[in-house]
Coordinates of C-alpha atoms in Angstrom, one line a residue:
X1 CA 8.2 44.6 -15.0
X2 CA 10.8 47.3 -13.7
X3 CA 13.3 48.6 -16.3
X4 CA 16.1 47.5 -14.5
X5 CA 14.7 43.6 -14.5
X6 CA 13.7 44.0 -17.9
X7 CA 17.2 44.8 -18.8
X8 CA 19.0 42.0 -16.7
X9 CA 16.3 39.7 -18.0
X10 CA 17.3 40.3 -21.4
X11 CA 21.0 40.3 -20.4
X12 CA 20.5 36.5 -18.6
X13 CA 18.4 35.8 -21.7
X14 CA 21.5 36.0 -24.3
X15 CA 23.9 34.7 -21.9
X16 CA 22.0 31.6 -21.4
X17 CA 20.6 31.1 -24.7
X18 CA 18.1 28.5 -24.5
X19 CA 18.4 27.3 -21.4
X20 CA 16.8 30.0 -19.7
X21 CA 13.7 30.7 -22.7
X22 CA 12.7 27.0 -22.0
X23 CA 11.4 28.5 -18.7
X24 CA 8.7 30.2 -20.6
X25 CA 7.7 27.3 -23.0
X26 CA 6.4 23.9 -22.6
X27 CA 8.4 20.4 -23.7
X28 CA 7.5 20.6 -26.7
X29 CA 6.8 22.8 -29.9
X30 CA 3.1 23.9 -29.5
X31 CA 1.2 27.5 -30.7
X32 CA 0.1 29.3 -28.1
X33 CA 0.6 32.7 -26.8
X34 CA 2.4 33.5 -24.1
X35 CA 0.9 35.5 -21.2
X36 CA 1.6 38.6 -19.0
X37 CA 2.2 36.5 -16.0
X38 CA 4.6 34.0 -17.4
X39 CA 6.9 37.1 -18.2
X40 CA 7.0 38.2 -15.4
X41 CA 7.4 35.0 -13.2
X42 CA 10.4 34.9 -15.8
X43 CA 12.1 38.3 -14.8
X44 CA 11.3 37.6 -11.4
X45 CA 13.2 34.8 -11.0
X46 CA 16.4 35.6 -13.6
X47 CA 16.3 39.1 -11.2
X48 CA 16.3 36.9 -7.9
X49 CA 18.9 34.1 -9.1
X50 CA 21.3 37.2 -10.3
X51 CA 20.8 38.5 -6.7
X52 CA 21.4 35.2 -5.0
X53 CA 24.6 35.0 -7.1
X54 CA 23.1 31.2 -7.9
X55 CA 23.8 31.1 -11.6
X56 CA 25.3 33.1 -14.1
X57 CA 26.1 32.1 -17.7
X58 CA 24.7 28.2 -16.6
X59 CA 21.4 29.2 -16.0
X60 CA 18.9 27.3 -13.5
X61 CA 17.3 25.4 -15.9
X62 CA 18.3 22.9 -19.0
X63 CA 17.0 22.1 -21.8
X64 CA 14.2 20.0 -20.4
X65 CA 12.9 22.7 -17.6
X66 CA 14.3 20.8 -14.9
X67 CA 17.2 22.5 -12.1
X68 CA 20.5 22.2 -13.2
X69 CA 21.3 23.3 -10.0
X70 CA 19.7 20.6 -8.2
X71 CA 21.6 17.9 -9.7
X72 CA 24.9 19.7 -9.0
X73 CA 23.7 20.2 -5.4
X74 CA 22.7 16.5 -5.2
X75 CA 26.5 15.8 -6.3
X76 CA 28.0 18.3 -4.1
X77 CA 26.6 16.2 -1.0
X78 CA 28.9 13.6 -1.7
X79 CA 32.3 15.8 -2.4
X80 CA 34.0 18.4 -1.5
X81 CA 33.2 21.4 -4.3
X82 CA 30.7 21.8 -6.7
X83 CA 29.8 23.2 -10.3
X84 CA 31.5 26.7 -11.0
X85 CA 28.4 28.4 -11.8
X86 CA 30.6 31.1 -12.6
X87 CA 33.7 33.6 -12.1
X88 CA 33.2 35.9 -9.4
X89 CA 34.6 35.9 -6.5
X90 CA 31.7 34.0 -4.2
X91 CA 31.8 31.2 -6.6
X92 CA 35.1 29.6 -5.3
X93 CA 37.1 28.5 -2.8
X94 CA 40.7 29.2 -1.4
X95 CA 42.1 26.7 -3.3
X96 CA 40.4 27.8 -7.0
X97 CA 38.2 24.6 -6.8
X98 CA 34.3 25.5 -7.4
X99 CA 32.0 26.2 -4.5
X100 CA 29.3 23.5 -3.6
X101 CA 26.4 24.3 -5.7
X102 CA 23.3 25.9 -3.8
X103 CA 20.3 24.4 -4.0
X104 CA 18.2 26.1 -6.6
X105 CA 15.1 26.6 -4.3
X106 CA 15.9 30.3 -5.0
X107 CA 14.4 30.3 -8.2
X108 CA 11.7 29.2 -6.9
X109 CA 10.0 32.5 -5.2
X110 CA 6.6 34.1 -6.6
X111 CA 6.8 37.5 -8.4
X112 CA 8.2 39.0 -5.6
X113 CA 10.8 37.2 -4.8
X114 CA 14.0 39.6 -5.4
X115 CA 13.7 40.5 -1.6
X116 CA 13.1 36.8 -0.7
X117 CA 15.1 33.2 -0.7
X118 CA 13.7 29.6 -0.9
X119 CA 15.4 27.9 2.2
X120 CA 14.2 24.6 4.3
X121 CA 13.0 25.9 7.5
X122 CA 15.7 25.9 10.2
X123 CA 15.4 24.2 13.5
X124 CA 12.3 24.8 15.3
X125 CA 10.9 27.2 12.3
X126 CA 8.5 25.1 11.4
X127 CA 6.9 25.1 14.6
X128 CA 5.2 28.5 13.8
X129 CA 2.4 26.9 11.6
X130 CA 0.1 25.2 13.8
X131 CA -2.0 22.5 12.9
X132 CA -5.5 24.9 13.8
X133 CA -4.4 27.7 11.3
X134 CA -3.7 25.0 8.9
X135 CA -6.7 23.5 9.5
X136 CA -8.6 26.5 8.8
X137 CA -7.0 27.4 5.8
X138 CA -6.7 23.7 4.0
X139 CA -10.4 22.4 5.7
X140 CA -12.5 24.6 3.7
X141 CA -10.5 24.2 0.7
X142 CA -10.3 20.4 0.8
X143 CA -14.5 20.6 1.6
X144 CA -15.0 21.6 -2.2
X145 CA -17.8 19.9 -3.5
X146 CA -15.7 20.1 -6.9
X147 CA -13.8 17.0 -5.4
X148 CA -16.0 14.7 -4.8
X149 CA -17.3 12.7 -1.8
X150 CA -13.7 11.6 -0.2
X151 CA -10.9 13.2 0.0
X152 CA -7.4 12.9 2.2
X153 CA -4.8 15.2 2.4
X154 CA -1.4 15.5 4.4
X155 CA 1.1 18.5 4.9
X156 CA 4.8 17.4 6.2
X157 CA 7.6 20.5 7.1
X158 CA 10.5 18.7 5.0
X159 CA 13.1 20.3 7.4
X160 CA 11.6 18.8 10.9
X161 CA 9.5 15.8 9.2
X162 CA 6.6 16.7 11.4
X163 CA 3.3 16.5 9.9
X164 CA 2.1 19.7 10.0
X165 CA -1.7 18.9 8.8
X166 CA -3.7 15.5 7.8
X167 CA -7.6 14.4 7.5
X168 CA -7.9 10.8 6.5
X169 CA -3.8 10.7 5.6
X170 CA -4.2 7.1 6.4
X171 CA -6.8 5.9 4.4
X172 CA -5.7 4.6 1.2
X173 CA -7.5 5.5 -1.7
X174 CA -6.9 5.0 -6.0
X175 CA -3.8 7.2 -6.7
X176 CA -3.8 7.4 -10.2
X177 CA -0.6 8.5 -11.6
X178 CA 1.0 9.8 -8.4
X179 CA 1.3 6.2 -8.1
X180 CA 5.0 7.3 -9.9
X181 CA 6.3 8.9 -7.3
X182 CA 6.6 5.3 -5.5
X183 CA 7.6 3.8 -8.7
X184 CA 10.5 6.0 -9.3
X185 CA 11.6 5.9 -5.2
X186 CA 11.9 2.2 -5.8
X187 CA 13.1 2.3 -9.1
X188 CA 16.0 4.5 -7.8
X189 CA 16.4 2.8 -4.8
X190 CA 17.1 -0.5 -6.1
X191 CA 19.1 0.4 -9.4
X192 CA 21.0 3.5 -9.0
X193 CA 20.9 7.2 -10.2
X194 CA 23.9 6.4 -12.4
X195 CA 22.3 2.7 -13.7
X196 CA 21.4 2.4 -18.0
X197 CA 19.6 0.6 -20.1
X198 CA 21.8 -1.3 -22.9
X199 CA 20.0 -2.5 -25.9
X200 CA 22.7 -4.8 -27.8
X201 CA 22.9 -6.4 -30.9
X202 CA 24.7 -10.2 -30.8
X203 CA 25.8 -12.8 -33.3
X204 CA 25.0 -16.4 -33.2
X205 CA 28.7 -18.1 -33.8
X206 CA 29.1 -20.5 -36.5
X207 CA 26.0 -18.7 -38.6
X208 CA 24.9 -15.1 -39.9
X209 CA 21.7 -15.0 -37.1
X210 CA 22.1 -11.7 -35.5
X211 CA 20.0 -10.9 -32.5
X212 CA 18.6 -7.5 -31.9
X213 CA 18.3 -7.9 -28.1
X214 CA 15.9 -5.8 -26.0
X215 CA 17.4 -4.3 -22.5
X216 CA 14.2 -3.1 -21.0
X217 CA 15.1 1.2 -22.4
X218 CA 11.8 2.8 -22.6
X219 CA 13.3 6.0 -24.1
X220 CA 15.2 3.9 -27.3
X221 CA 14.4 5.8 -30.1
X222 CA 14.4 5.4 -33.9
X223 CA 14.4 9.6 -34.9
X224 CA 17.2 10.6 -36.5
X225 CA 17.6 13.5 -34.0
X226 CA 17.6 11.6 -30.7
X227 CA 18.0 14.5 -28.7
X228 CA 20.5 12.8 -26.0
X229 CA 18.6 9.1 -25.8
X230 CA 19.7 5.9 -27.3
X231 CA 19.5 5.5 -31.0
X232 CA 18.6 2.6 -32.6
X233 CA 20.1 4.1 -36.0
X234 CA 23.1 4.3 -33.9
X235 CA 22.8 1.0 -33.3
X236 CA 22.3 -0.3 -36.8
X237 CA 25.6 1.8 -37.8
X238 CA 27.6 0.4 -35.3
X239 CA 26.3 -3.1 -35.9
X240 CA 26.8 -2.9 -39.7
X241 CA 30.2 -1.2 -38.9
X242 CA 30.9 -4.7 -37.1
X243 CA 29.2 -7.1 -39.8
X244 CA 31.7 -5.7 -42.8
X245 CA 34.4 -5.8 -40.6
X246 CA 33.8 -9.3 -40.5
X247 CA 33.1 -9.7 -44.1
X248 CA 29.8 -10.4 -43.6
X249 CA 27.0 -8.5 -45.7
X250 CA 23.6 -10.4 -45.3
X251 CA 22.2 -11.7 -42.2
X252 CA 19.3 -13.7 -40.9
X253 CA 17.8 -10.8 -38.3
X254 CA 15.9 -12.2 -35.3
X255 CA 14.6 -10.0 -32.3
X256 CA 14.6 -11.0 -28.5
X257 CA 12.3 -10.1 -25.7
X258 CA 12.4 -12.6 -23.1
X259 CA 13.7 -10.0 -20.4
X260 CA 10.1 -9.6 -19.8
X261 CA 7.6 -12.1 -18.8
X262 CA 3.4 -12.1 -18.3
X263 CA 1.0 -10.7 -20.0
X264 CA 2.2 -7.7 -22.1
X265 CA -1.0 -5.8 -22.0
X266 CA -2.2 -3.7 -19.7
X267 CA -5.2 -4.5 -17.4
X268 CA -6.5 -1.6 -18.6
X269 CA -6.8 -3.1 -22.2
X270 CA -6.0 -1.1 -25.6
X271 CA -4.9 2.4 -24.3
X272 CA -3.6 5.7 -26.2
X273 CA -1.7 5.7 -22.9
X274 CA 0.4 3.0 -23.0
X275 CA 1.7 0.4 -25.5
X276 CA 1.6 -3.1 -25.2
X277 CA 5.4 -3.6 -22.2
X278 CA 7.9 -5.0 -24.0
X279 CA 11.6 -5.0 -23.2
X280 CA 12.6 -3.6 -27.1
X281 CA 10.3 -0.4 -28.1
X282 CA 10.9 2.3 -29.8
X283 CA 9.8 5.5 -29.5
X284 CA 7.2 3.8 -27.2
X285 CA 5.3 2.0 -30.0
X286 CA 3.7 5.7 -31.3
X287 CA 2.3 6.0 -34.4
X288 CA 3.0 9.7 -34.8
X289 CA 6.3 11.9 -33.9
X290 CA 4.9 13.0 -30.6
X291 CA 6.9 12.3 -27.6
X292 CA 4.0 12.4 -24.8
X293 CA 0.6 12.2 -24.1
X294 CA -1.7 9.7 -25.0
X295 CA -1.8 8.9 -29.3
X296 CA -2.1 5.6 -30.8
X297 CA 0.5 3.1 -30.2
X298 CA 1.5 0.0 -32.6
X299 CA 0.0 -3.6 -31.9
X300 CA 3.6 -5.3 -31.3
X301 CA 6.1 -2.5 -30.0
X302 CA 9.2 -5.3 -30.5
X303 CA 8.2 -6.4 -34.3
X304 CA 8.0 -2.6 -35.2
X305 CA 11.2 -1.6 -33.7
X306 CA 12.8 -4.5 -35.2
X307 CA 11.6 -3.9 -38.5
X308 CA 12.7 -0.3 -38.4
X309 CA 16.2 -1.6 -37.4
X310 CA 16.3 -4.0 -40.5
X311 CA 16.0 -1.0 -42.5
X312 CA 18.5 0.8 -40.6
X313 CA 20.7 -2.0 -41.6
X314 CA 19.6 -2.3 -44.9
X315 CA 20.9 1.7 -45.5
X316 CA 23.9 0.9 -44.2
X317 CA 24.9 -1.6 -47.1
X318 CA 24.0 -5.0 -45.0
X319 CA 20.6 -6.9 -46.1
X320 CA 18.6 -8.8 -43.9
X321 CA 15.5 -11.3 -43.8
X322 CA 12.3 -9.9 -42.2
X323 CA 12.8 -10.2 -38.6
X324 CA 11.7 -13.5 -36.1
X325 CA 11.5 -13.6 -32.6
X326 CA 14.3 -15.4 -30.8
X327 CA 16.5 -15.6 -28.0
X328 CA 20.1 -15.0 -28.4
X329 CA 22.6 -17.7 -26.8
X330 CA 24.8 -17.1 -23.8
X331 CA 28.0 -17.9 -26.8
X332 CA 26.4 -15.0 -28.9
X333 CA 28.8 -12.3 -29.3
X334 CA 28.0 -9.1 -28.7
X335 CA 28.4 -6.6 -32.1
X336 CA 27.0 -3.3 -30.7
X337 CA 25.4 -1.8 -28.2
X338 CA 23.2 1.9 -27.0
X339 CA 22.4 2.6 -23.3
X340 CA 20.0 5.0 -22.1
X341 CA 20.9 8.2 -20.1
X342 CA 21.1 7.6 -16.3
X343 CA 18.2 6.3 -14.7
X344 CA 18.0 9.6 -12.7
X345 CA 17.5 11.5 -16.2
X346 CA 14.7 8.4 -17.2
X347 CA 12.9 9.5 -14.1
X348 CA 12.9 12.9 -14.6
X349 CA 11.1 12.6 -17.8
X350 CA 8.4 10.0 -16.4
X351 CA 7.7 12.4 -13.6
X352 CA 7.2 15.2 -16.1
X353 CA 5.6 13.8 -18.7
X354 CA 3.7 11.4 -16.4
X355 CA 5.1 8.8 -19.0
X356 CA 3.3 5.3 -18.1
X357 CA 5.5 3.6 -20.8
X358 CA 8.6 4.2 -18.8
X359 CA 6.5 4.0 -15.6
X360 CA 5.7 0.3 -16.7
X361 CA 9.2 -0.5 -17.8
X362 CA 10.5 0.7 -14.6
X363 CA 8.7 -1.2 -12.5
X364 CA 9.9 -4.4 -14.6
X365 CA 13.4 -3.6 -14.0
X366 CA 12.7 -3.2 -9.7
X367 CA 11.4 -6.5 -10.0
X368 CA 14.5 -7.7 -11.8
X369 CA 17.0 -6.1 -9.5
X370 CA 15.0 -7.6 -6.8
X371 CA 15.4 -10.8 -8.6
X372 CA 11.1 -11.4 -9.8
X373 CA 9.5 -11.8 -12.7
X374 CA 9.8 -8.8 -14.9
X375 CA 5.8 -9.2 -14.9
X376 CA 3.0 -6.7 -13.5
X377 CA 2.7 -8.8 -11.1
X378 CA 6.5 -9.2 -10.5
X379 CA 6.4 -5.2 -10.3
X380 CA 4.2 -4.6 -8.2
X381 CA 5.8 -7.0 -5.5
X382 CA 8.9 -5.5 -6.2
X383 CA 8.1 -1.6 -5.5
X384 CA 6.3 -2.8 -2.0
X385 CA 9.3 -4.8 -1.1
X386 CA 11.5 -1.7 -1.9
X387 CA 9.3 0.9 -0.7
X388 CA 9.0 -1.2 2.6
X389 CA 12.8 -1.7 2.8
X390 CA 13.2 1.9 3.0
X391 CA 11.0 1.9 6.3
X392 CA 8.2 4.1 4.8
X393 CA 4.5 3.6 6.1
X394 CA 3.1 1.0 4.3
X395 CA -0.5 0.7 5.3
X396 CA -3.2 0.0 3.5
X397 CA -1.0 0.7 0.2
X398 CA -1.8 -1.6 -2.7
X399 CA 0.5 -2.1 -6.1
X400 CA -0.9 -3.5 -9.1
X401 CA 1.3 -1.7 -11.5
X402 CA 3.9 1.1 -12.0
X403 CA 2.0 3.5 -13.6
X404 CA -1.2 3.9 -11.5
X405 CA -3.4 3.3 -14.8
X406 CA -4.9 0.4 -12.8
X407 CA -7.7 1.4 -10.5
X408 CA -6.9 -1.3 -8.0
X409 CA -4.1 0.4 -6.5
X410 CA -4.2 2.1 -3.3
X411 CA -2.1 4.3 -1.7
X412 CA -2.6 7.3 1.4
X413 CA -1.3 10.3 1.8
X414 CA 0.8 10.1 4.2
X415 CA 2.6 7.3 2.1
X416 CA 3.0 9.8 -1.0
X417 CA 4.1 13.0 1.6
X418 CA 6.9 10.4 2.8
X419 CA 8.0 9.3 -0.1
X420 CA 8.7 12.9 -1.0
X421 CA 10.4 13.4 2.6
X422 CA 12.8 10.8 1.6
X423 CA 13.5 11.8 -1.8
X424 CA 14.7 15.4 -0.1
X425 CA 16.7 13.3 2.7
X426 CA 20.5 15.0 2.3
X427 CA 22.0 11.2 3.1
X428 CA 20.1 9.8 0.1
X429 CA 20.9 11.9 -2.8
X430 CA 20.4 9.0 -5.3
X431 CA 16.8 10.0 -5.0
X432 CA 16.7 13.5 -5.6
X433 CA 15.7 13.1 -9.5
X434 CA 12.0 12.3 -7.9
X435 CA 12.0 16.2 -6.8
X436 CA 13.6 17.5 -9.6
X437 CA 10.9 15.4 -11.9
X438 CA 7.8 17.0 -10.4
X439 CA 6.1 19.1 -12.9
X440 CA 6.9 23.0 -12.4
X441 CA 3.5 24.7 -11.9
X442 CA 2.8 27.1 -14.7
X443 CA 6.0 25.9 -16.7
X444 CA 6.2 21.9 -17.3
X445 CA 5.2 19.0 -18.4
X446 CA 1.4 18.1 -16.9
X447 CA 1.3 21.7 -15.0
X448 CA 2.4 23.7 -17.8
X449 CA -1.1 25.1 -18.2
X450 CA -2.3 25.3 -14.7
X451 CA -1.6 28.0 -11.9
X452 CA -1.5 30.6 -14.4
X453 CA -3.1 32.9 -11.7
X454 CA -1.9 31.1 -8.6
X455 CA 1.8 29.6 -7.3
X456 CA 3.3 29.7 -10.7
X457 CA 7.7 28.0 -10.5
X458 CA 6.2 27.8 -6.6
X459 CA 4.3 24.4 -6.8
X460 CA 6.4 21.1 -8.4
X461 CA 3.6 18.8 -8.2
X462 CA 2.8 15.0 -9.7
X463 CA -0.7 15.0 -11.0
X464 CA -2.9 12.2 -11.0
X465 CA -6.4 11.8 -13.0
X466 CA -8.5 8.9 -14.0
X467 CA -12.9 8.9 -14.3
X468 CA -13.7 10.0 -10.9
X469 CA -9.7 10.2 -9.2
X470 CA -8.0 13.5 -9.2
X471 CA -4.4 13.5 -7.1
X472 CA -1.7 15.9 -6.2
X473 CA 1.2 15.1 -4.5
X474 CA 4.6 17.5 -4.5
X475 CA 6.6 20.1 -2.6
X476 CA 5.4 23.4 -1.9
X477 CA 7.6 26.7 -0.5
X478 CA 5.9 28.7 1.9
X479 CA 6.3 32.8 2.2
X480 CA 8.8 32.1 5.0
X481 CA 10.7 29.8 3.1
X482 CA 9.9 26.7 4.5
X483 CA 9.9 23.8 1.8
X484 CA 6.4 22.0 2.3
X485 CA 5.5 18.6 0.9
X486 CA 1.9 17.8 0.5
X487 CA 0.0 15.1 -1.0
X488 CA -4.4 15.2 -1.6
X489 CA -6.2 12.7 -3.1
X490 CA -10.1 12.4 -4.1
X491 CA -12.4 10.1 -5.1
X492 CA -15.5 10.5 -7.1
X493 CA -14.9 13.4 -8.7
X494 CA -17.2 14.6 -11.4
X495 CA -16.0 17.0 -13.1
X496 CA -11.9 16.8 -14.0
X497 CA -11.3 19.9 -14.4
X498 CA -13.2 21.8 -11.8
X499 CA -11.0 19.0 -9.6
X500 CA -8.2 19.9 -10.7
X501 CA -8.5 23.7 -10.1
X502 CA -10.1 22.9 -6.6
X503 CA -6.4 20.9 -6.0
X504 CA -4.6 23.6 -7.3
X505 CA -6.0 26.5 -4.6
X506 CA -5.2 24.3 -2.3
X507 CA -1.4 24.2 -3.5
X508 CA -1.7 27.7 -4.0
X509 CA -2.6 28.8 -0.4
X510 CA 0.2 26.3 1.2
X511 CA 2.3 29.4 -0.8
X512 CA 0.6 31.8 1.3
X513 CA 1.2 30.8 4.5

């Protein structure tokens, strides 16, 4: 690292606070050491975002590592002006008013990017790759013995939509968790960016029955820092807050979770990845303060979070019987109530994290938008209808859930490359929380420790593993600047890891072209 970049580095560094250290550490507290390369990937990009004049005091990333500067570019699509990303003189207009926010593909580069920019390819640009050279880079690659006897792949130029490169892109094989990708497309597509998730409390008239009603929020959480998502002490305070003011001080407390229907559990059976689907859940049933990754979860998600909300209530002065299941009356009236962040937000962290609690939940709440039973089965149905609505390639893709834990689904790569076209399509900006959810290679969520040596804050890829399945499906920016979006799967893999590395040089030399 140069002086000079070491110094503006540091400079960014206090300006931003933590905003821009989150770019060299993972979602959550963990001990390990930083290395050389992450460093430098970090100078690299403060030095070429300085240069671009993309952010100042803001920063390109939040708290979560995910682009700021994406959602305000998603926003500035629709209006005139954007987020003042700061006070110089290229960041407004005539008028005063903020400019439109850039994308923030230009902190995206490699380690030499403060002579380069991240830009879609412009007309006709794209035509320079030819399907031979990519052929003869991706063929050998794809031919590693490390993933198994099948594998498909597909390459699409974002800018052009042409499909640049594909072997078997229409053969439909077990996605795994890249099965989100089409889970949060529908998801999004049927809801809303902007739509929430309201957990309320109700009253039963005429008696002291209050209802603890479950809204389908796979993020409600019972920690006493909530860090942004809906608080179910929150909840309790408000609701108690409501009680007194009605001179009421005890209550019968009941809980209600017919917003879902069907079997609860998984097909999959008892899994550290995923509790048992209900519609009321907190902190997704775990028995431990972790927010991801797989960990033990509670037999009855609902009972628990119920429970933990009577003794909310209890500490705030108003006592309560142990909690019943119920369902409350359309004449109930409504005491208090906490809603999620924006969908868009939801789906950033499911992407991340590769969350199959809010995957699941999701899926539910497609099928209830598309009027279904909030079932798997009623999911499933619901993200094909959706998925198919929006005129994407259908064949030979298979939906038995919303997380891709079940091995019956199917999908092909060409399905998960167009899912990602759309999700970058200018006229649909509702969607762009599915690219700004994709892992960061080298810096978050399931990529935090991969690419170390390869296309580190190049690569935003979805992952996808189960016994003998390794995916990768995400966007990819070329040495030219062209924004790539790529999609491989595999099928009887025997060795995870050695997959997952083979997957990753493959992402790494779309980089290089």
């Amino acid at each position: 690292m140069g002086p000079w970049l070491a110094r503006e580095l540091a400079r960014v560094t206090r300006a931003t606070g933590p905003r821009l250290a989150t770019l060299v550490r993972p979602p959550r507290p963990r001990s390990r050491t930083l290395r050389t390369w992450q460093y430098t990937a970090g100078a690299a990009t403060a030095g070429l975002a300085l240069a671009a004049g993309v952010v100042t005091a803001a920063g390109p990333w939040d708290a979560d590592g995910q682009r700021t500067a994406e959602r305000d570019r998603a926003t500035a699509l629709e209006r005139t002006g954007g987020t003042d990303h700061g006070s110089g003189a290229d960041s407004v207009t005539a008028d005063g008013g903020p400019t439109p926010a850039p994308s923030a593909g230009s902190v995206l580069t490699g380690l030499d990017g403060a002579t380069n920019t991240v830009k879609s390819a412009p007309a006709g640009k794209s035509a320079g790759i030819s399907g031979a050279a990519l052929t003869g880079v991706l063929g050998p690659l794809l031919d590693a013995p490390a993933l198994g006897s099948t594998r498909t792949a597909a390459v699409v130029d974002v800018a052009s939509g042409r499909r640049l490169y594909g072997s078997g892109a229409d053969t439909a094989l077990t996605p795994a968790s890249t099965t989100k990708i089409a889970t949060a497309v529908a998801a999004l597509s049927a809801l809303g960016p902007d739509h929430r998730f309201t957990t309320r409390v109700a009253l039963e008239p005429g008696t002291r029955e209050v209802v603890l009603v479950g809204g389908g929020d796979p993020t409600l959480t019972a920690r006493k820092d909530a860090a942004g998502w809906a608080s179910l002490r929150t909840l309790a305070t408000a609701t108690a807050k409501s009680l007194t003011a009605r001179g009421i001080r005890e209550v019968t407390l009941s809980y209600d979770t017919t917003l879902y229907s069907g079997p609860d559990l998984h097909p999959v059976g008892v899994n550290e990845n995923l509790a048992r689907v209900s519609p009321l859940t907190a902190d997704e049933g775990r028995t431990d303060d972790s927010v991801e990754g797989p960990v033990i979860r509670v037999g009855d998600p609902a009972a628990d979070a119920a429970r933990k909300f009577a003794g909310f209530l209890t500490a705030a002065g108003i006592r309560t019987s142990a909690p019943g299941t119920s369902k409350a009356s359309s004449r109930a009236d409504t005491l208090a109530t906490v809603s999620s962040p924006p969908l868009s937000s939801v789906v950033e962290r499911m992407l991340t994290n590769s969350d199959n609690d809010i995957a699941e939940a999701l899926a539910r709440q497609t099928a209830l938008a598309s009027g279904r039973p909030a079932s798997f089965a009623g999911g499933a149905a619901a993200i094909d209808a959706q998925l198919t609505k929006l005129g994407l390639p259908m064949t030979g893709a298979s939906f038995h859930d919303g997380s891709g834990l079940n091995r019956d689904d199917r999908l092909t790569a060409n399905l998960l490359t167009a899912l990602l076209v759309k999700a970058a399509d200018a006229d649909r900006p509702g969607l762009r929380a599915v690219l700004t959810g994709l892992p960061v290679a080298g810096f978050t969520g399931t990529l935090t420790n991969r690419y170390t040596d390869g296309a580190a804050g190049v690569v935003r890829a979805k992952t996808g593993t189960l016994t003998g399945v390794n995916t990768l499906a995400g966007t990819v920016v070329d040495k030219d600047g062209r924004l790539l979006v790529f999609a491989f799967l595999t099928s009887n893999t025997t060795n995870p890891v050695e997959a997952q590395a083979a997957l990753d040089t493959a992402a790494t030399a779309l980089a290089g072209l």
